Amino acid sequence: KEQEEYFFEVARKTFSFFKENLTEENNFLIPDNYQNDRKQKYIDRTSSTNIGLSLLAVISGIDLEFISLKKGLELLETIVQTIDSLEKWNGHLYNWYNIKTKEPLNPRYISTVDSGNLVGYLYVLKAFLEEIENNVEKGLDEIYADKKNDLQENTKKELKLENLKKS
């Protein structure tokens, strides 16, 4: 129990880093790092690995109920739109971007490691969105089944009333 509370607290603090930094000012790009012992605490750059980790952080935040599903999905959509808007080379993200301007940093290069990490994170995002879609469909099926049952019950009652009136 104590260990579970400890891990939950670490998760909450970690998520709050993402929540505080995935802002419009930062173009919804997470800073590469934070260092407490220097004047400039954050570095205004990010990589495709960091971007992917921000997607996972939001998904985890939803799962752990640190953020609502609605706000989490809105944030995920905004991050994906930002990814789409970044300058690329042959469809590939550059390794480093300035989070304030969204410009690639020099020297411009493509990292197979960071690109591979991002692909893995995008697969996780895809699975998460499919799971939500399936849950919504199941929920709608249950709602429609209940409504169908209600309609059938009401129809039976109406038919009984009509038969009583005719008798």
mmCIF file of C-alpha atoms in Angstrom:
data_model
loop_
_atom_site.group_PDB
_atom_site.id
_atom_site.type_symbol
_atom_site.label_atom_id
_atom_site.label_comp_id
_atom_site.label_asym_id
_atom_site.label_seq_id
_atom_site.Cartn_x
_atom_site.Cartn_y
_atom_site.Cartn_z
ATOM 1 C CA LYS A 1 0.000 0.000 0.000
ATOM 2 C CA GLU A 2 2.772 2.430 0.956
ATOM 3 C CA GLN A 3 4.735 1.602 -2.184
ATOM 4 C CA GLU A 4 1.610 2.067 -4.323
ATOM 5 C CA GLU A 5 1.018 5.513 -2.788
ATOM 6 C CA TYR A 6 4.662 6.419 -3.421
ATOM 7 C CA PHE A 7 4.440 5.417 -7.104
ATOM 8 C CA PHE A 8 1.133 7.262 -7.497
ATOM 9 C CA GLU A 9 2.720 10.419 -6.045
ATOM 10 C CA VAL A 10 5.707 10.133 -8.418
ATOM 11 C CA ALA A 11 3.294 9.679 -11.322
ATOM 12 C CA ARG A 12 1.279 12.727 -10.223
ATOM 13 C CA LYS A 13 4.416 14.892 -9.974
ATOM 14 C CA THR A 14 5.680 13.650 -13.331
ATOM 15 C CA PHE A 15 2.341 14.363 -14.976
ATOM 16 C CA SER A 16 2.262 17.852 -13.483
ATOM 17 C CA PHE A 17 5.569 18.605 -15.271
ATOM 18 C CA PHE A 18 3.881 17.758 -18.575
ATOM 19 C CA LYS A 19 0.645 19.557 -17.691
ATOM 20 C CA GLU A 20 2.517 22.732 -16.708
ATOM 21 C CA ASN A 21 4.711 22.728 -19.813
ATOM 22 C CA LEU A 22 2.416 21.535 -22.609
ATOM 23 C CA THR A 23 1.196 25.067 -23.171
ATOM 24 C CA GLU A 24 0.352 27.324 -26.073
ATOM 25 C CA GLU A 25 3.441 29.406 -25.189
ATOM 26 C CA ASN A 26 5.535 26.273 -25.795
ATOM 27 C CA ASN A 27 3.478 25.324 -28.881
ATOM 28 C CA PHE A 28 2.400 22.220 -26.930
ATOM 29 C CA LEU A 29 5.944 20.904 -27.222
ATOM 30 C CA ILE A 30 7.522 19.608 -24.025
ATOM 31 C CA PRO A 31 10.934 21.019 -23.025
ATOM 32 C CA ASP A 32 13.832 18.600 -23.289
ATOM 33 C CA ASN A 33 14.879 18.957 -19.678
ATOM 34 C CA TYR A 34 14.581 20.789 -16.418
ATOM 35 C CA GLN A 35 17.561 21.557 -14.175
ATOM 36 C CA ASN A 36 16.906 22.988 -10.758
ATOM 37 C CA ASP A 37 20.457 24.231 -10.155
ATOM 38 C CA ARG A 38 20.764 26.741 -12.981
ATOM 39 C CA LYS A 39 19.311 30.148 -13.698
ATOM 40 C CA GLN A 40 17.415 29.038 -16.822
ATOM 41 C CA LYS A 41 15.547 25.998 -15.478
ATOM 42 C CA TYR A 42 14.181 24.845 -18.848
ATOM 43 C CA ILE A 43 15.839 24.469 -22.206
ATOM 44 C CA ASP A 44 13.588 25.653 -25.046
ATOM 45 C CA ARG A 45 14.155 22.625 -27.256
ATOM 46 C CA THR A 46 12.500 19.272 -27.754
ATOM 47 C CA SER A 47 13.050 16.083 -29.714
ATOM 48 C CA SER A 48 10.761 13.536 -31.314
ATOM 49 C CA THR A 49 11.374 11.258 -28.310
ATOM 50 C CA ASN A 50 10.222 14.038 -25.965
ATOM 51 C CA ILE A 51 7.174 14.711 -28.124
ATOM 52 C CA GLY A 52 6.277 11.022 -28.012
ATOM 53 C CA LEU A 53 6.758 10.918 -24.256
ATOM 54 C CA SER A 54 4.343 13.840 -23.939
ATOM 55 C CA LEU A 55 1.727 11.738 -25.764
ATOM 56 C CA LEU A 56 2.329 8.877 -23.310
ATOM 57 C CA ALA A 57 2.171 11.265 -20.353
ATOM 58 C CA VAL A 58 -1.254 12.515 -21.418
ATOM 59 C CA ILE A 59 -2.515 8.958 -21.983
ATOM 60 C CA SER A 60 -1.200 7.971 -18.555
ATOM 61 C CA GLY A 61 -2.741 11.101 -17.041
ATOM 62 C CA ILE A 62 -6.113 10.056 -18.430
ATOM 63 C CA ASP A 63 -5.702 6.486 -17.168
ATOM 64 C CA LEU A 64 -4.697 7.706 -13.702
ATOM 65 C CA GLU A 65 -7.454 10.348 -13.729
ATOM 66 C CA PHE A 66 -5.050 13.286 -13.409
ATOM 67 C CA ILE A 67 -6.861 14.818 -16.407
ATOM 68 C CA SER A 68 -10.357 14.234 -17.745
ATOM 69 C CA LEU A 69 -10.863 12.175 -20.879
ATOM 70 C CA LYS A 70 -12.255 15.227 -22.698
ATOM 71 C CA LYS A 71 -9.334 17.515 -21.804
ATOM 72 C CA GLY A 72 -6.834 14.730 -22.417
ATOM 73 C CA LEU A 73 -8.197 14.006 -25.880
ATOM 74 C CA GLU A 74 -8.163 17.721 -26.702
ATOM 75 C CA LEU A 75 -4.534 17.937 -25.585
ATOM 76 C CA LEU A 76 -3.576 14.834 -27.594
ATOM 77 C CA GLU A 77 -5.247 16.312 -30.666
ATOM 78 C CA THR A 78 -3.361 19.590 -30.191
ATOM 79 C CA ILE A 79 -0.028 17.781 -29.820
ATOM 80 C CA VAL A 80 -0.687 15.739 -32.975
ATOM 81 C CA GLN A 81 -1.639 18.924 -34.870
ATOM 82 C CA THR A 82 1.620 20.480 -33.683
ATOM 83 C CA ILE A 83 3.582 17.442 -34.899
ATOM 84 C CA ASP A 84 1.847 17.776 -38.247
ATOM 85 C CA SER A 85 2.775 21.472 -38.454
ATOM 86 C CA LEU A 86 6.501 20.975 -37.772
ATOM 87 C CA GLU A 87 8.952 21.301 -40.632
ATOM 88 C CA LYS A 88 10.154 17.880 -41.764
ATOM 89 C CA TRP A 89 12.678 16.301 -44.081
ATOM 90 C CA ASN A 90 11.036 13.767 -46.432
ATOM 91 C CA GLY A 91 8.242 13.329 -43.874
ATOM 92 C CA HIS A 92 10.648 12.767 -40.953
ATOM 93 C CA LEU A 93 10.872 15.040 -37.939
ATOM 94 C CA TYR A 94 14.228 16.656 -37.362
ATOM 95 C CA ASN A 95 15.874 15.698 -34.119
ATOM 96 C CA TRP A 96 15.633 19.059 -32.337
ATOM 97 C CA TYR A 97 13.080 21.889 -32.453
ATOM 98 C CA ASN A 98 12.850 25.202 -30.656
ATOM 99 C CA ILE A 99 9.617 24.908 -28.645
ATOM 100 C CA LYS A 100 8.924 28.660 -28.827
ATOM 101 C CA THR A 101 9.282 29.014 -32.614
ATOM 102 C CA LYS A 102 8.802 25.386 -33.807
ATOM 103 C CA GLU A 103 11.896 25.856 -35.980
ATOM 104 C CA PRO A 104 14.337 22.943 -36.396
ATOM 105 C CA LEU A 105 17.637 23.548 -34.599
ATOM 106 C CA ASN A 106 21.039 23.387 -36.260
ATOM 107 C CA PRO A 107 22.674 21.190 -37.138
ATOM 108 C CA ARG A 108 19.564 19.732 -38.740
ATOM 109 C CA TYR A 109 19.596 15.960 -38.757
ATOM 110 C CA ILE A 110 17.291 12.967 -38.465
ATOM 111 C CA SER A 111 17.848 10.558 -35.590
ATOM 112 C CA THR A 112 16.819 6.988 -36.329
ATOM 113 C CA VAL A 113 16.654 6.319 -32.571
ATOM 114 C CA ASP A 114 14.382 9.276 -31.808
ATOM 115 C CA SER A 115 12.292 8.648 -34.924
ATOM 116 C CA GLY A 116 11.904 5.001 -33.916
ATOM 117 C CA ASN A 117 10.883 6.026 -30.409
ATOM 118 C CA LEU A 118 8.220 8.337 -31.821
ATOM 119 C CA VAL A 119 6.836 5.587 -34.055
ATOM 120 C CA GLY A 120 6.489 3.334 -30.999
ATOM 121 C CA TYR A 121 4.693 6.080 -29.061
ATOM 122 C CA LEU A 122 2.353 6.697 -32.004
ATOM 123 C CA TYR A 123 1.417 2.997 -31.989
ATOM 124 C CA VAL A 124 0.547 3.315 -28.304
ATOM 125 C CA LEU A 125 -1.570 6.390 -29.112
ATOM 126 C CA LYS A 126 -3.332 4.475 -31.893
ATOM 127 C CA ALA A 127 -4.125 1.560 -29.547
ATOM 128 C CA PHE A 128 -5.374 3.975 -26.871
ATOM 129 C CA LEU A 129 -7.696 5.749 -29.327
ATOM 130 C CA GLU A 130 -8.980 2.411 -30.652
ATOM 131 C CA GLU A 131 -9.713 1.296 -27.080
ATOM 132 C CA ILE A 132 -11.678 4.491 -26.438
ATOM 133 C CA GLU A 133 -13.581 4.044 -29.696
ATOM 134 C CA ASN A 134 -14.441 0.443 -28.759
ATOM 135 C CA ASN A 135 -15.595 1.528 -25.301
ATOM 136 C CA VAL A 136 -17.778 4.239 -26.814
ATOM 137 C CA GLU A 137 -19.295 1.737 -29.267
ATOM 138 C CA LYS A 138 -19.963 -0.744 -26.425
ATOM 139 C CA GLY A 139 -21.522 2.027 -24.382
ATOM 140 C CA LEU A 140 -23.716 3.076 -27.310
ATOM 141 C CA ASP A 141 -24.716 -0.548 -27.907
ATOM 142 C CA GLU A 142 -25.773 -0.796 -24.250
ATOM 143 C CA ILE A 143 -27.698 2.490 -24.455
ATOM 144 C CA TYR A 144 -29.450 1.404 -27.644
ATOM 145 C CA ALA A 145 -30.202 -2.045 -26.184
ATOM 146 C CA ASP A 146 -31.770 -0.376 -23.134
ATOM 147 C CA LYS A 147 -33.747 2.014 -25.355
ATOM 148 C CA LYS A 148 -34.865 -0.892 -27.557
ATOM 149 C CA ASN A 149 -36.035 -2.810 -24.467
ATOM 150 C CA ASP A 150 -37.850 0.290 -23.186
ATOM 151 C CA LEU A 151 -39.492 0.796 -26.568
ATOM 152 C CA GLN A 152 -40.594 -2.851 -26.683
ATOM 153 C CA GLU A 153 -42.013 -2.606 -23.159
ATOM 154 C CA ASN A 154 -43.844 0.619 -23.957
ATOM 155 C CA THR A 155 -45.215 -0.873 -27.176
ATOM 156 C CA LYS A 156 -46.514 -3.915 -25.256
ATOM 157 C CA LYS A 157 -48.172 -1.658 -22.684
ATOM 158 C CA GLU A 158 -49.768 0.459 -25.413
ATOM 159 C CA LEU A 159 -51.069 -2.650 -27.184
ATOM 160 C CA LYS A 160 -52.539 -3.949 -23.919
ATOM 161 C CA LEU A 161 -54.257 -0.596 -23.337
ATOM 162 C CA GLU A 162 -55.667 -0.595 -26.866
ATOM 163 C CA ASN A 163 -56.949 -4.163 -26.427
ATOM 164 C CA LEU A 164 -58.547 -3.203 -23.079
ATOM 165 C CA LYS A 165 -60.249 -0.199 -24.692
ATOM 166 C CA LYS A 166 -61.597 -2.391 -27.510
ATOM 167 C CA SER A 167 -63.024 -4.941 -25.071
#
